[in-house]
Coordinates of C-alpha atoms and ligand atoms in Angstrom, one line a residue:
X1 CA -10.4 -20.9 1.3
X2 CA -13.3 -23.1 2.5
X3 CA -12.2 -26.2 0.6
X4 CA -8.5 -26.0 1.0
X5 CA -8.1 -24.5 4.4
X6 CA -11.2 -25.4 6.3
X7 CA -12.7 -28.7 4.9
X8 CA -9.3 -30.2 4.2
X9 CA -8.2 -29.5 7.8
X10 CA -11.2 -31.1 9.4
X11 CA -13.9 -28.4 9.8
X12 CA -17.1 -30.4 9.2
X13 CA -20.0 -28.3 10.5
X14 CA -22.1 -27.4 7.4
X15 CA -23.5 -24.2 8.9
X16 CA -20.0 -23.0 9.8
X17 CA -18.7 -23.7 6.4
X18 CA -21.6 -21.9 4.8
X19 CA -21.2 -18.8 6.9
X20 CA -17.5 -18.7 6.1
X21 CA -18.3 -19.0 2.4
X22 CA -20.9 -16.2 2.6
X23 CA -18.9 -13.6 4.5
X24 CA -16.8 -11.1 2.5
X25 CA -13.6 -11.3 4.5
X26 CA -11.9 -8.8 2.1
X27 CA -14.1 -6.1 3.6
X28 CA -12.9 -6.8 7.1
X29 CA -9.1 -6.4 6.5
X30 CA -7.2 -3.2 5.7
X31 CA -7.4 -2.2 2.0
X32 CA -3.7 -2.8 1.5
X33 CA -3.9 -6.4 2.5
X34 CA -7.2 -7.2 0.9
X35 CA -5.6 -9.2 -2.0
X36 CA -4.5 -11.7 0.7
X37 CA -7.7 -11.6 2.7
X38 CA -8.6 -15.2 1.9
X39 CA -5.1 -16.6 2.7
X40 CA -5.1 -18.8 5.8
X41 CA -3.3 -16.3 7.9
X42 CA -4.0 -13.6 10.4
X43 CA -3.6 -9.9 9.4
X44 CA -2.9 -6.9 11.6
X45 CA -5.8 -4.5 11.7
X46 CA -4.3 -1.7 13.7
X47 CA -4.2 -0.9 17.4
X48 CA -2.3 -4.0 18.1
X49 CA -5.2 -6.2 17.0
X50 CA -5.3 -9.0 14.5
X51 CA -8.1 -10.6 12.5
X52 CA -7.6 -14.3 13.2
X53 CA -6.8 -16.8 10.4
X54 CA -9.9 -18.4 8.8
X55 CA -9.1 -21.9 10.1
X56 CA -9.0 -20.6 13.7
X57 CA -12.2 -18.6 13.2
X58 CA -13.9 -21.7 11.8
X59 CA -12.5 -24.0 14.5
X60 CA -13.6 -21.8 17.4
X61 CA -17.1 -21.3 15.8
X62 CA -17.4 -25.1 15.4
X63 CA -16.5 -25.6 19.0
X64 CA -18.9 -23.0 20.3
X65 CA -21.7 -24.7 18.3
X66 CA -24.0 -21.7 18.1
X67 CA -27.7 -22.5 17.3
X68 CA -30.4 -20.3 15.6
X69 CA -32.3 -19.4 18.7
X70 CA -29.2 -18.7 20.9
X71 CA -27.6 -15.4 22.2
X72 CA -23.9 -15.3 22.1
X73 CA -21.3 -12.9 23.6
X74 CA -17.9 -12.2 21.9
X75 CA -15.1 -10.5 23.7
X76 CA -12.7 -8.7 21.3
X77 CA -14.7 -7.4 18.4
X78 CA -11.6 -6.3 16.4
X79 CA -12.6 -6.1 12.7
X80 CA -16.1 -7.6 13.4
X81 CA -15.3 -10.6 11.2
X82 CA -15.9 -13.2 13.9
X83 CA -19.1 -11.4 15.0
X84 CA -20.3 -11.5 11.4
X85 CA -19.8 -15.2 11.3
X86 CA -21.6 -15.7 14.6
X87 CA -24.4 -13.5 13.5
X88 CA -25.4 -15.9 10.8
X89 CA -25.5 -18.8 13.2
X90 CA -27.2 -17.4 16.3
X91 CA -30.2 -15.2 17.0
X92 CA -28.2 -12.3 18.5
X93 CA -24.6 -11.4 19.0
X94 CA -23.2 -9.1 21.7
X95 CA -19.6 -8.1 21.2
X96 CA -17.3 -6.0 23.3
X97 CA -14.1 -4.1 22.2
X98 CA -11.8 -2.2 24.4
X99 CA -10.3 0.0 21.7
X100 CA -12.8 2.8 20.9
X101 CA -11.7 3.3 17.3
X102 CA -12.0 -0.4 16.6
X103 CA -15.4 -0.6 18.3
X104 CA -16.6 2.3 16.2
X105 CA -15.3 1.1 12.9
X106 CA -16.5 -2.5 13.5
X107 CA -20.0 -1.3 14.4
X108 CA -20.2 0.9 11.3
X109 CA -18.9 -2.0 9.1
X110 CA -21.3 -4.6 10.5
X111 CA -24.2 -2.2 10.0
X112 CA -23.2 -1.3 6.5
X113 CA -22.9 -4.9 5.5
X114 CA -26.4 -5.7 7.0
X115 CA -25.4 -7.8 10.0
X116 CA -28.3 -6.3 11.9
X117 CA -28.4 -8.7 14.9
X118 CA -25.0 -7.7 16.3
X119 CA -24.6 -5.1 19.0
X120 CA -21.1 -3.6 19.6
X121 CA -20.1 -2.1 22.9
X122 CA -16.9 -0.3 23.7
X123 CA -15.7 -1.5 27.1
X124 CA -13.7 -3.9 29.1
X125 CA -14.5 -7.5 28.2
X126 CA -13.5 -8.7 31.7
X127 CA -16.8 -7.2 32.9
X128 CA -18.9 -9.0 30.3
X129 CA -22.4 -7.7 29.5
X130 CA -24.3 -8.3 32.7
X131 CA -27.6 -6.7 31.4
X132 CA -27.8 -9.3 28.6
X133 CA -26.6 -12.3 30.5
X134 CA -26.8 -15.3 30.7
X135 CA -25.4 -16.2 27.2
X136 CA -25.8 -19.6 25.5
X137 CA -22.3 -19.2 24.2
X138 CA -19.3 -17.0 24.9
X139 CA -16.2 -16.6 22.7
X140 CA -13.1 -14.7 23.8
X141 CA -10.9 -13.7 20.9
X142 CA -7.9 -12.4 22.9
X143 CA -6.0 -14.4 25.5
X144 CA -6.6 -14.0 29.2
X145 CA -4.2 -15.7 31.6
X146 CA -7.2 -17.6 33.0
X147 CA -10.9 -17.8 31.9
X148 CA -12.4 -14.8 33.8
X149 CA -14.8 -15.8 36.5
X150 CA -17.2 -13.0 35.6
X151 CA -17.7 -14.5 32.1
X152 CA -18.2 -18.0 33.5
X153 CA -20.9 -16.5 35.7
X154 CA -22.5 -15.0 32.6
X155 CA -22.6 -18.3 30.8
X156 CA -26.0 -20.1 30.9
X157 CA -26.5 -23.6 32.2
X158 CA -25.9 -25.9 29.2
X159 CA -23.7 -23.2 27.6
X160 CA -20.3 -23.3 26.0
X161 CA -17.4 -20.9 26.2
X162 CA -14.4 -21.0 23.8
X163 CA -11.2 -19.0 24.6
X164 CA -7.5 -18.9 24.0
X165 CA -6.0 -19.1 27.5
X166 CA -2.4 -18.5 28.6
X167 CA 0.4 -16.0 28.8
X168 CA 2.7 -14.9 25.9
X169 CA 3.4 -17.7 23.5
X170 CA 2.1 -20.4 25.9
X171 CA -1.6 -20.4 25.0
X172 CA -4.1 -23.1 24.5
X173 CA -7.5 -23.1 23.0
X174 CA -10.0 -24.1 25.7
X175 CA -13.6 -25.3 25.5
X176 CA -15.5 -24.8 28.8
X177 CA -18.9 -26.5 29.2
X178 CA -21.4 -25.6 31.9
X179 CA -23.8 -28.5 32.5
X180 CA -27.5 -28.1 33.1
X181 CA -26.7 -28.6 36.8
X182 CA -24.1 -25.8 36.6
X183 CA -21.0 -28.0 36.7
X184 CA -18.0 -26.7 34.8
X185 CA -15.8 -29.0 32.6
X186 CA -12.9 -27.9 30.6
X187 CA -11.1 -29.4 27.6
X188 CA -7.9 -28.4 25.8
X189 CA -8.1 -28.1 22.0
X190 CA -4.5 -27.4 21.0
X191 CA -2.1 -24.5 20.8
X192 CA -3.1 -21.1 19.5
X193 CA -1.6 -17.6 19.4
X194 CA -3.8 -14.5 20.2
X195 CA -3.1 -11.0 21.4
X196 CA -3.5 -10.7 25.1
X197 CA -6.8 -9.7 26.7
X198 CA -5.8 -6.4 28.3
X199 CA -7.0 -5.1 31.5
X200 CA -8.9 -1.8 31.0
X201 CA -6.7 1.3 30.8
X202 CA -6.6 3.2 34.1
X203 CA -8.0 6.7 33.5
Ligands
SAH1 N1 -12.4 -11.2 16.8 C1 -11.7 -10.2 16.1 C2 -10.2 -10.2 16.3 C3 -9.9 -9.9 17.7 S1 -8.2 -9.4 18.0 C4 -11.9 -10.2 14.6 O1 -12.7 -11.1 14.2 O2 -11.4 -9.4 13.9 C5 -8.4 -9.2 19.8 C6 -9.2 -7.9 20.1 O3 -9.4 -7.9 21.5 C7 -8.5 -6.6 19.8 O4 -9.3 -5.8 18.9 C8 -8.3 -6.0 21.1 O5 -8.4 -4.6 21.1 C9 -9.4 -6.6 21.9 N2 -9.2 -6.5 23.4 C10 -8.1 -6.7 24.1 N3 -8.3 -6.6 25.4 C11 -9.7 -6.4 25.5 C12 -10.6 -6.3 26.7 N4 -10.1 -6.4 27.9 N5 -11.9 -6.1 26.4 C13 -12.4 -6.1 25.1 N6 -11.6 -6.2 24.1 C14 -10.3 -6.4 24.2

């Protein structure tokens, strides 16, 4: 997987490649599809969620450029796979999942596999995690129509945010950088396809 689907397609960051090599992806997908866990494709994981294909996980991680002393926020925990990758590259990972059952099973899985620097919260990603802000990096793994302002506000100066942005099939991977002066710049990184970032269910 690492050689054929990541290195061959241009992923260069040694730390990202090493984390992808070290992470047992077959333990993050449903048992029935585990024989295909290392294929370069996404898999449904229930509740309308999907674990992204390895190439997209690696690409987004490379763009985020997490560093060993940094704290990062992920929106859309899903299986916990992306959080596990980030946890090997940053000091601490905060991750938020809307769907209670996914939040619970991902937290349990991450703990069981020893990813001890990941905190999972069930809640609405649009709100971010204000008590732990600001974050050096923020990764959104479901598509909002626009990058939520709350999350931009929770990004540290000098920080990076990576997200699929758009509606329906019209989505683009976006890298947002906040300069040390607080100036926001934004660059498109190609088409992607993610499940939508859903507004929290009304009670
Ligand atoms: N990163 C995951 C895949 C995420 S799929 C992995 O590595 O497996 C997108 C996830 O975003 C789904 O689990 C979905 O339930 C969640 N989601 C959708 N809207 C959300 C919201 N508003 N807040 C938090 N999570 C949300």
